[in-house]
Structure formats: structure tokens, C-alpha cells
Short mmCIF file of C-alpha atoms and ligand atoms in Angstrom, two decimals:
data_model
loop_
_atom_site.label_atom_id
_atom_site.label_comp_id
_atom_site.label_asym_id
_atom_site.label_seq_id
_atom_site.Cartn_x
_atom_site.Cartn_y
_atom_site.Cartn_z
CA MET A 217 0.00 0.00 0.00
CA SER A 218 1.57 3.29 -1.02
CA ALA A 219 1.53 6.45 1.07
CA ASP A 220 -0.36 8.26 -1.71
CA HIS A 221 -3.23 5.77 -1.92
CA PRO A 222 -5.83 7.53 -4.10
CA ASN A 223 -8.74 6.71 -1.80
CA VAL A 224 -7.91 8.98 1.12
CA PRO A 225 -7.90 12.73 0.53
CA ALA A 226 -4.72 13.44 2.46
CA THR A 227 -5.21 17.19 2.63
CA ARG A 228 -8.62 16.81 4.30
CA VAL A 229 -7.22 14.49 6.97
CA ALA A 230 -4.25 16.78 7.62
CA GLU A 231 -6.61 19.73 8.22
CA HIS A 232 -7.69 18.19 11.53
CA ARG A 233 -6.22 16.89 14.73
CA VAL A 234 -7.14 13.21 14.97
CA VAL A 235 -7.74 11.51 18.32
CA VAL A 236 -7.44 7.72 18.16
CA THR A 237 -8.64 5.68 21.15
CA GLY A 238 -7.10 2.19 21.36
CA ALA A 239 -4.10 3.61 19.47
CA ALA A 240 -1.67 0.88 20.57
CA GLY A 241 -3.82 -2.04 19.47
CA PHE A 242 -3.73 -4.09 16.29
CA ILE A 243 -6.02 -1.89 14.19
CA GLY A 244 -5.36 1.33 16.14
CA SER A 245 -1.60 1.33 15.61
CA THR A 246 -2.07 0.62 11.89
CA VAL A 247 -4.49 3.54 11.62
CA VAL A 248 -2.05 5.79 13.52
CA ASP A 249 0.85 4.94 11.19
CA ARG A 250 -1.31 5.64 8.16
CA LEU A 251 -2.59 8.95 9.56
CA LEU A 252 0.97 10.10 10.21
CA ALA A 253 1.93 9.16 6.63
CA LEU A 254 -0.96 11.33 5.44
CA GLY A 255 0.33 14.35 7.38
CA ALA A 256 -2.17 14.41 10.27
CA GLU A 257 -1.47 15.42 13.84
CA VAL A 258 -2.44 12.41 15.96
CA VAL A 259 -3.17 12.04 19.65
CA GLY A 260 -3.46 8.41 20.74
CA ILE A 261 -5.11 7.19 23.92
CA ASP A 262 -4.45 3.68 25.23
CA ASP A 263 -4.40 2.16 28.71
CA TYR A 264 -2.38 -0.91 27.63
CA ASP A 265 -5.17 -3.21 28.77
CA PRO A 266 -3.12 -6.18 30.07
CA TRP A 267 -5.32 -8.98 28.69
CA TYR A 268 -2.60 -9.32 26.09
CA LEU A 269 1.01 -8.31 26.56
CA PRO A 270 1.46 -4.51 26.86
CA ALA A 271 4.97 -5.02 25.43
CA ARG A 272 3.35 -6.15 22.21
CA LYS A 273 1.34 -2.93 22.05
CA GLN A 274 4.41 -0.82 22.80
CA ALA A 275 6.10 -2.53 19.86
CA ASN A 276 3.09 -1.66 17.68
CA LEU A 277 3.76 2.04 18.37
CA ALA A 278 7.54 1.87 17.98
CA THR A 279 7.56 3.98 14.79
CA ALA A 280 4.78 6.36 15.78
CA SER A 281 6.19 7.06 19.23
CA VAL A 282 9.21 8.89 17.80
CA HIS A 283 7.15 10.87 15.28
CA GLU A 284 6.93 14.62 15.93
CA ARG A 285 3.21 14.75 15.07
CA PHE A 286 2.25 11.93 17.47
CA SER A 287 1.60 11.96 21.18
CA LEU A 288 0.20 9.22 23.40
CA VAL A 289 -1.92 9.64 26.49
CA GLU A 290 -1.38 6.41 28.41
CA ALA A 291 -4.58 6.22 30.41
CA ASP A 292 -8.10 4.83 30.51
CA ALA A 293 -9.95 6.80 27.83
CA PHE A 294 -12.95 6.93 30.15
CA ASP A 295 -10.98 9.17 32.51
CA VAL A 296 -9.19 11.40 30.01
CA ILE A 297 -11.30 11.73 26.86
CA GLY A 298 -12.95 14.94 28.12
CA ASP A 299 -9.57 16.59 28.70
CA VAL A 300 -8.05 15.41 25.42
CA LEU A 301 -10.78 16.39 22.94
CA ARG A 302 -10.87 19.79 21.27
CA PRO A 303 -13.45 21.40 18.96
CA ASP A 304 -13.24 20.18 15.35
CA ASP A 305 -11.22 17.03 16.18
CA LEU A 306 -11.75 13.85 14.21
CA VAL A 307 -12.24 11.00 16.68
CA ILE A 308 -11.51 7.40 15.72
CA HIS A 309 -12.88 5.28 18.56
CA LEU A 310 -11.23 1.86 18.48
CA ALA A 311 -10.65 1.25 22.21
CA GLY A 312 -12.60 -1.71 23.47
CA ARG A 313 -12.45 -5.32 24.52
CA PRO A 314 -12.53 -7.51 21.39
CA GLY A 315 -12.93 -11.29 21.05
CA VAL A 316 -16.06 -13.41 21.36
CA GLN A 317 -15.13 -16.22 23.73
CA ASP A 318 -14.14 -14.22 26.81
CA SER A 319 -17.40 -12.28 26.67
CA TRP A 320 -19.37 -15.15 28.22
CA GLY A 321 -19.76 -15.46 32.00
CA LEU A 322 -18.07 -13.00 34.32
CA GLY A 323 -15.91 -11.79 31.44
CA PHE A 324 -18.80 -9.64 30.26
CA THR A 325 -18.13 -7.08 32.99
CA ASP A 326 -15.03 -5.92 31.12
CA TYR A 327 -16.90 -5.83 27.79
CA SER A 328 -19.67 -3.81 29.33
CA ARG A 329 -17.23 -1.29 30.75
CA ARG A 330 -14.86 -1.03 27.76
CA ASN A 331 -17.34 -1.41 24.90
CA ILE A 332 -20.53 0.19 26.21
CA GLU A 333 -19.81 2.59 29.07
CA LEU A 334 -16.61 3.93 27.48
CA THR A 335 -18.33 4.37 24.11
CA GLN A 336 -21.17 6.39 25.64
CA ARG A 337 -18.60 8.57 27.37
CA VAL A 338 -16.65 9.18 24.15
CA TYR A 339 -19.85 10.19 22.33
CA GLU A 340 -20.96 12.45 25.18
CA GLU A 341 -17.63 14.29 25.30
CA ALA A 342 -17.36 14.50 21.48
CA LEU A 343 -20.84 16.03 21.28
CA GLY A 344 -20.09 18.46 24.10
CA VAL A 345 -16.82 19.73 22.67
CA GLY A 346 -18.04 19.94 19.05
CA ALA A 347 -15.95 17.21 17.43
CA ASN A 348 -16.01 17.24 13.64
CA ARG A 349 -16.76 13.51 13.26
CA VAL A 350 -16.59 10.31 15.30
CA VAL A 351 -15.84 6.94 13.69
CA TYR A 352 -16.95 3.98 15.80
CA ALA A 353 -15.35 0.54 15.45
CA SER A 354 -18.37 -1.73 15.29
CA SER A 355 -18.29 -5.40 14.32
CA SER A 356 -19.72 -8.00 11.97
CA SER A 357 -20.48 -9.88 15.22
CA LEU A 358 -23.67 -7.88 15.55
CA TYR A 359 -25.13 -9.85 12.60
CA GLY A 360 -24.75 -13.17 14.41
CA GLY A 361 -25.27 -15.75 11.66
CA SER A 362 -27.50 -13.52 9.52
CA SER A 363 -24.95 -11.66 7.37
CA THR A 364 -25.07 -14.29 4.60
CA SER A 365 -28.87 -14.52 4.48
CA ASP A 366 -31.52 -12.50 2.63
CA ASN A 367 -32.62 -11.34 6.04
CA ARG A 368 -29.36 -9.85 7.28
CA ARG A 369 -30.01 -7.85 10.41
CA ALA A 370 -28.62 -7.01 13.82
CA ALA A 371 -29.05 -10.32 15.67
CA PRO A 372 -25.96 -11.00 17.79
CA ILE A 373 -25.30 -14.51 19.13
CA SER A 374 -22.60 -13.56 21.65
CA PRO A 375 -22.36 -11.08 24.52
CA TYR A 376 -19.50 -9.42 22.59
CA GLY A 377 -21.83 -8.87 19.61
CA VAL A 378 -24.41 -7.37 21.95
CA SER A 379 -21.82 -4.96 23.37
CA LYS A 380 -20.81 -3.76 19.87
CA LEU A 381 -24.45 -3.39 18.82
CA ALA A 382 -25.05 -1.29 21.95
CA GLY A 383 -22.35 1.07 20.64
CA GLU A 384 -24.31 1.47 17.39
CA HIS A 385 -27.58 2.10 19.23
CA LEU A 386 -25.77 4.75 21.24
CA ALA A 387 -24.37 6.18 17.99
CA ASN A 388 -27.92 6.59 16.66
CA VAL A 389 -29.06 8.23 19.88
CA TYR A 390 -26.17 10.72 19.78
CA ALA A 391 -26.60 11.31 16.03
CA GLU A 392 -30.16 12.43 16.81
CA ARG A 393 -28.68 14.97 19.20
CA GLY A 394 -26.30 16.29 16.54
CA LEU A 395 -23.17 14.14 16.79
CA ASN A 396 -21.64 13.49 13.36
CA ILE A 397 -20.90 9.78 13.68
CA VAL A 398 -20.25 6.84 11.38
CA SER A 399 -20.13 3.17 12.51
CA LEU A 400 -17.93 0.66 10.69
CA ARG A 401 -18.73 -3.04 10.96
CA TYR A 402 -15.32 -4.68 10.59
CA PHE A 403 -15.25 -8.27 9.31
CA THR A 404 -12.48 -10.51 10.77
CA VAL A 405 -9.37 -8.35 10.41
CA TYR A 406 -5.95 -9.94 9.83
CA GLY A 407 -2.44 -8.84 8.92
CA PRO A 408 0.73 -7.71 10.74
CA ARG A 409 0.22 -7.03 14.50
CA GLN A 410 -2.87 -9.24 14.62
CA ARG A 411 -4.06 -9.96 18.16
CA PRO A 412 -2.68 -13.16 19.72
CA ASP A 413 -6.12 -14.69 20.28
CA MET A 414 -7.06 -14.48 16.60
CA ALA A 415 -6.95 -17.54 14.36
CA MET A 416 -4.34 -16.52 11.81
CA HIS A 417 -1.93 -15.31 14.48
CA ARG A 418 -2.23 -18.67 16.24
CA MET A 419 -1.81 -20.50 12.92
CA PHE A 420 1.46 -18.75 12.06
CA GLU A 421 2.84 -19.29 15.57
CA ALA A 422 2.00 -23.01 15.24
CA THR A 423 4.29 -23.29 12.20
CA LYS A 424 7.37 -22.16 14.17
CA ALA A 425 9.92 -24.61 15.50
CA ASN A 426 9.15 -25.08 19.23
CA GLY A 427 6.00 -22.99 18.66
CA SER A 428 2.49 -23.58 19.91
CA VAL A 429 -0.28 -25.86 18.62
CA PHE A 430 -3.11 -24.36 16.59
CA ILE A 431 -6.38 -25.40 18.20
CA ARG A 432 -8.99 -25.52 15.48
CA ARG A 433 -12.51 -25.04 16.76
CA GLY A 434 -15.14 -26.99 14.85
CA ASP A 435 -14.89 -28.70 11.46
CA GLY A 436 -12.92 -25.87 9.82
CA LEU A 437 -15.65 -25.31 7.23
CA GLN A 438 -16.89 -22.13 8.92
CA ARG A 439 -16.42 -19.28 6.44
CA ARG A 440 -15.25 -15.75 7.11
CA GLU A 441 -14.87 -12.60 5.08
CA PHE A 442 -11.26 -11.90 6.06
CA THR A 443 -10.21 -8.24 5.79
CA PHE A 444 -6.64 -6.98 5.56
CA VAL A 445 -5.71 -4.45 8.24
CA GLY A 446 -4.21 -2.00 5.73
CA ASP A 447 -7.53 -1.90 3.87
CA VAL A 448 -9.35 -1.44 7.19
CA ALA A 449 -7.09 1.52 8.03
CA GLU A 450 -7.86 3.15 4.65
CA ALA A 451 -11.61 2.71 5.09
CA THR A 452 -11.48 3.98 8.66
CA ILE A 453 -9.60 7.16 7.78
CA LEU A 454 -11.73 7.76 4.71
CA SER A 455 -14.88 7.46 6.79
CA ALA A 456 -13.56 10.20 9.08
CA VAL A 457 -13.68 12.75 6.23
CA ALA A 458 -16.11 11.39 3.59
CA PRO A 459 -19.57 12.94 3.30
CA ALA A 460 -21.90 10.59 5.18
CA ALA A 461 -25.16 11.08 7.02
CA PRO A 462 -24.76 11.02 10.82
CA GLY A 463 -25.71 7.57 12.12
CA THR A 464 -24.59 5.73 8.97
CA SER A 465 -23.39 2.12 9.50
CA LEU A 466 -21.21 0.45 6.88
CA ASP A 467 -19.75 -3.05 6.41
CA ILE A 468 -15.96 -3.15 6.02
CA GLY A 469 -15.06 -6.51 4.48
CA GLY A 470 -12.21 -7.91 2.46
CA GLY A 471 -14.37 -8.89 -0.51
CA GLU A 472 -13.15 -12.50 -0.39
CA SER A 473 -14.67 -15.41 1.53
CA ALA A 474 -12.60 -18.35 2.77
CA SER A 475 -13.10 -21.24 5.14
CA LEU A 476 -10.85 -21.79 8.12
CA LEU A 477 -9.40 -24.80 6.30
CA ASP A 478 -8.64 -22.59 3.28
CA ALA A 479 -6.84 -20.13 5.53
CA MET A 480 -4.86 -22.93 7.20
CA ALA A 481 -3.76 -24.21 3.80
CA LEU A 482 -2.57 -20.75 2.76
CA VAL A 483 -0.66 -20.28 6.01
CA GLU A 484 1.06 -23.66 5.51
CA GLU A 485 1.93 -22.68 1.93
CA LEU A 486 3.58 -19.52 3.23
CA ALA A 487 5.13 -20.68 6.49
CA GLY A 488 5.32 -24.48 6.47
CA PRO A 489 3.51 -27.32 8.29
CA MET A 490 1.38 -26.43 11.28
CA ARG A 491 0.79 -28.42 14.47
CA THR A 492 -2.98 -28.71 15.01
CA GLU A 493 -5.54 -30.09 17.44
CA THR A 494 -9.30 -30.01 17.07
CA LEU A 495 -11.95 -29.08 19.62
CA PRO A 496 -15.72 -28.59 19.24
CA ALA A 497 -16.96 -25.27 17.84
CA PRO A 498 -17.42 -22.70 20.62
CA ALA A 499 -20.65 -20.89 21.45
CA GLY A 500 -21.22 -17.61 19.63
CA ASP A 501 -19.27 -18.59 16.50
CA PRO A 502 -21.31 -17.91 13.33
CA ARG A 503 -21.15 -20.51 10.56
CA ALA A 504 -20.37 -17.88 7.93
CA THR A 505 -20.00 -14.13 7.57
CA ALA A 506 -20.22 -11.95 4.45
CA ALA A 507 -20.09 -8.18 4.05
CA ASP A 508 -22.42 -6.16 1.86
CA LEU A 509 -19.95 -3.74 0.32
CA GLN A 510 -22.25 -1.86 -2.08
CA PRO A 511 -23.42 0.75 0.47
CA THR A 512 -19.79 1.18 1.56
CA ILE A 513 -18.70 1.77 -2.03
CA ASP A 514 -21.58 4.21 -2.55
CA VAL A 515 -20.73 6.27 0.56
CA LEU A 516 -16.95 6.01 0.81
CA GLY A 517 -15.89 5.12 -2.72
CA TRP A 518 -13.72 2.51 -0.99
CA VAL A 519 -13.00 -1.04 -2.07
CA PRO A 520 -10.59 -3.50 -0.46
CA THR A 521 -7.47 -3.95 -2.57
CA THR A 522 -5.52 -6.69 -0.76
CA SER A 523 -6.08 -10.35 -1.67
CA LEU A 524 -6.08 -12.95 1.08
CA PHE A 525 -2.82 -14.38 -0.25
CA ASP A 526 -1.05 -11.01 -0.35
CA GLY A 527 -2.36 -10.05 3.07
CA LEU A 528 -1.27 -13.35 4.59
CA SER A 529 2.15 -12.94 2.97
CA ALA A 530 2.52 -9.62 4.79
CA GLN A 531 1.44 -11.26 8.04
CA ALA A 532 3.89 -14.14 7.47
CA SER A 533 6.76 -11.65 7.15
CA TRP A 534 5.72 -10.01 10.42
CA HIS A 535 5.54 -13.31 12.33
CA ALA A 536 8.94 -14.30 10.99
CA VAL A 537 10.60 -11.50 12.98
CA GLN A 538 8.54 -11.73 16.17
CA PRO A 539 9.95 -13.30 19.36
CA ASP A 540 9.20 -17.03 19.35
CA HIS A 541 5.91 -18.10 20.83
CA ASP A 542 5.59 -15.27 23.32
CA MET A 543 2.12 -14.39 22.38
CA VAL A 544 -0.50 -17.02 21.72
CA ILE A 545 -3.73 -16.81 23.72
CA GLU A 546 -6.29 -19.59 23.69
CA LEU A 547 -9.73 -18.43 24.73
CA GLY A 548 -12.82 -20.23 25.92
N1 NAD B 162 -9.77 -7.26 14.96
C1 NAD B 162 -10.98 -7.52 14.42
O1 NAD B 162 -11.14 -8.46 13.61
C2 NAD B 162 -12.17 -6.66 14.79
C3 NAD B 162 -13.39 -6.96 14.17
C4 NAD B 162 -14.51 -6.19 14.49
C5 NAD B 162 -14.40 -5.13 15.38
N2 NAD B 162 -13.20 -4.87 15.97
C6 NAD B 162 -13.13 -3.74 16.91
O2 NAD B 162 -12.04 -2.91 16.56
C7 NAD B 162 -11.45 -2.34 17.75
C8 NAD B 162 -9.95 -2.63 17.76
O3 NAD B 162 -9.75 -4.05 17.77
P1 NAD B 162 -8.30 -4.70 17.76
O4 NAD B 162 -8.44 -6.02 17.13
O5 NAD B 162 -7.31 -3.71 17.24
O6 NAD B 162 -8.08 -4.92 19.34
P2 NAD B 162 -6.85 -4.59 20.29
O7 NAD B 162 -7.15 -5.24 21.60
O8 NAD B 162 -5.56 -4.93 19.63
O9 NAD B 162 -6.94 -3.01 20.44
C9 NAD B 162 -7.78 -2.38 21.37
C10 NAD B 162 -6.93 -1.37 22.12
O10 NAD B 162 -7.79 -0.60 22.98
C11 NAD B 162 -7.10 -0.40 24.20
N3 NAD B 162 -8.12 -0.11 25.22
C12 NAD B 162 -9.09 -0.95 25.66
N4 NAD B 162 -9.83 -0.31 26.60
C13 NAD B 162 -9.31 0.93 26.74
C14 NAD B 162 -9.63 2.05 27.56
N5 NAD B 162 -10.64 1.99 28.44
N6 NAD B 162 -8.91 3.17 27.43
C15 NAD B 162 -7.87 3.23 26.56
N7 NAD B 162 -7.51 2.20 25.76
C16 NAD B 162 -8.23 1.07 25.86
C17 NAD B 162 -6.33 -1.68 24.44
O11 NAD B 162 -5.24 -1.52 25.32
C18 NAD B 162 -5.89 -2.03 23.02
O12 NAD B 162 -4.60 -1.51 22.74
C19 NAD B 162 -12.22 -2.94 18.93
O13 NAD B 162 -13.19 -2.01 19.34
C20 NAD B 162 -12.88 -4.18 18.35
O14 NAD B 162 -14.09 -4.51 19.03
C21 NAD B 162 -12.08 -5.61 15.70
#
């Protein structure tokens, strides 16, 4: 992906200060790097939530942290968002607790706090200060299993999906009050810096000598619309400046469907044989997901440009230089 990607109007992004919550995470740090390349002034907020290694997140920000147009507020966004925001800021709200499996049981407390209560606070402060636009990181999880049907609708099948849908309901409520907000429903994001609980990260680590074992959940025929993180960053930044009605929700998908077995085969082609074990499919795992990209194309003029093979190649290169097996998390 070149720094002068035609999709994003660089001058419009550089006109604003951009506040990115969850800046040190997988998607957040990729968005930050891209914003800096486009000439924006960026303020990141991240509390280094310890559910996966903070050192990993510090590494994500290694380049940004020495950039003159970047600063990081290392704190819970709930506590500091009101002090950080200024009138006319663009706000990219990515902070949250991702992952389906931990959202069952007592784990939901953290999802409620980080995905619902924090999101309401960000909207409240953005409305109060007069932010230019808020982009909310929603999720394909809110569709449950319905995204491939003729009757696709918000029908989550996990507590995580419920928490992300709550963020969209809140977005609609605040849009009614005048907040300029767009929600993006990301479909299974992959690529360099991918979270250690996510399937492709665990697959690559299971190809390393002395690495972990990839635990495949279910028969491997579950299908996902996998979306490359560089494409997600482009869509996210574009949605911060593109004309869009407040309260708009858009699918952000990679345009290519693959089964888990397909993905495993590609990873083995790129990185070598993988150690695997199989367990039953977990609760809250949809059989298939598929994005409807036409409304996204109509509003943003954005299309994904990275094939699954090219995106996995980039992820393979990243894993090849990571410390061995420091970072695989099995959930549920
Ligand atoms: N990765 C995906 O496939 C995917 C798919 C759909 C939606 N999303 C959403 O995108 C967002 C980013 O996901 P990710 O995969 O990059 O996850 P991530 O865990 O790598 O990033 C989230 C970041 O937010 C930070 N954070 C959490 N709570 C915070 C708080 N209260 N204050 C400040 N920082 C806080 C964490 O420390 C972390 O660095 C999440 O909201 C997630 O729900 C991700």
C-alpha cells in the first residue's frame, strides 16, 4: 500500500487533529501509522489493557512514538477523553475489549465497561466539545449468523456482539442529538500485528519450530470474510472525512470469503507445516460471515485492494521477525 493511496484525501485528513482511542492495538496502531503518513497530527489514547502483553502494544507504536506529530496519552480513555478532545477534532474510537469467547460469564463485565460505558462517554464528550466527526469501530459480530442470508439484520449470538451493537444504538441516539458519527462493521481483520487470540496469528505461531499448537474449533468449514488491516485503516480514515449522514453504519469486508481450512492451507503454503488439534466449535461462532460492500462503495468510494494471499504474505513476514511463541492466547 503506497503512502499516496488515491482513496484517502490526504489534505482533508491533515486539516484536523485526529484523536485515536485504542491507538496501541492491532487496528489502532495501523491507523495511527497511516494517519501520520498522510500528514495528520495524531493524539493516541491507550491504557495498555493487560489482557494481552502490553509489550506487544508498545512494539506496535515503535515507529509512531518517535514521530513529531504523534503523542500518546497512556490512560483509561474513560478518565481522560474529556480533557483530550478539542473542537473540530476527528475522533476514531477503536478502544474496546474484542474477542467473542471471553465475553461469556463473568468476562462480560469488562466488555460492558470497555465497549458500552466507554463508548457512551466518548460520544458524550465528542458532542459536548463539538468534534467534527466520530468513527466507531463496530463489528460483523452484531449480525450473528445472519450476514449471509436474505434477512441480514442485527441479531448477535454472543455477549460481545451485543456490546458492539449497543455502541451502534448509542451512535444513533447521539446522532439524533447532533453528533456526526459513522459506525464501521469490521469483518475478521488480519495482517501484521494481529491480536494473539485471533486464528491466523495462532496459525502462524503453530508453524514455528518449538511454537504452539493451533487449536482448530469446529470442522474448519466455517467461512469468514477476512479483511486486511491496511484496507481497514484506509476505510477507517476515509470514513472520518467522507460525506456521510450522521448515524450511517457500513460493512468493512475484504471482498473474499474463505473457510478456516482454506486459511490454514494458505498459512502452511507460506510458512510451512502447522501443528494442530481439534476441539468442538465454541458458542457464539457464526457458521459464515459476508459483508455487503455496495453501500460502503456508494458512501466512501472505498473497495478492499488486498487479496487474502497477499495479506497473509505480509502477516507471514511479520511473524517471521517476532519473538518465538511469546504471544498465543487460547480463549474459551
Ligand atoms: N480485529 C478484528 O477483527 C475486529 C473486528 C470487528 C471489530 N473490531 C473492533 O475494533 C477495535 C480494535 O480491535 P483490535 O483487534 O485492534 O483490538 P486490540 O485489543 O488490539 O486493540 C484495542 C486497544 O484498545 C485499548 N483499550 C481498551 N480499553 C481501553 C480504555 N478503556 N482506554 C484506553 N484504551 C483502551 C487496548 O489496550 C488495546 O490496545 C475494537 O473495538 C474491536 O471490538 C475488531
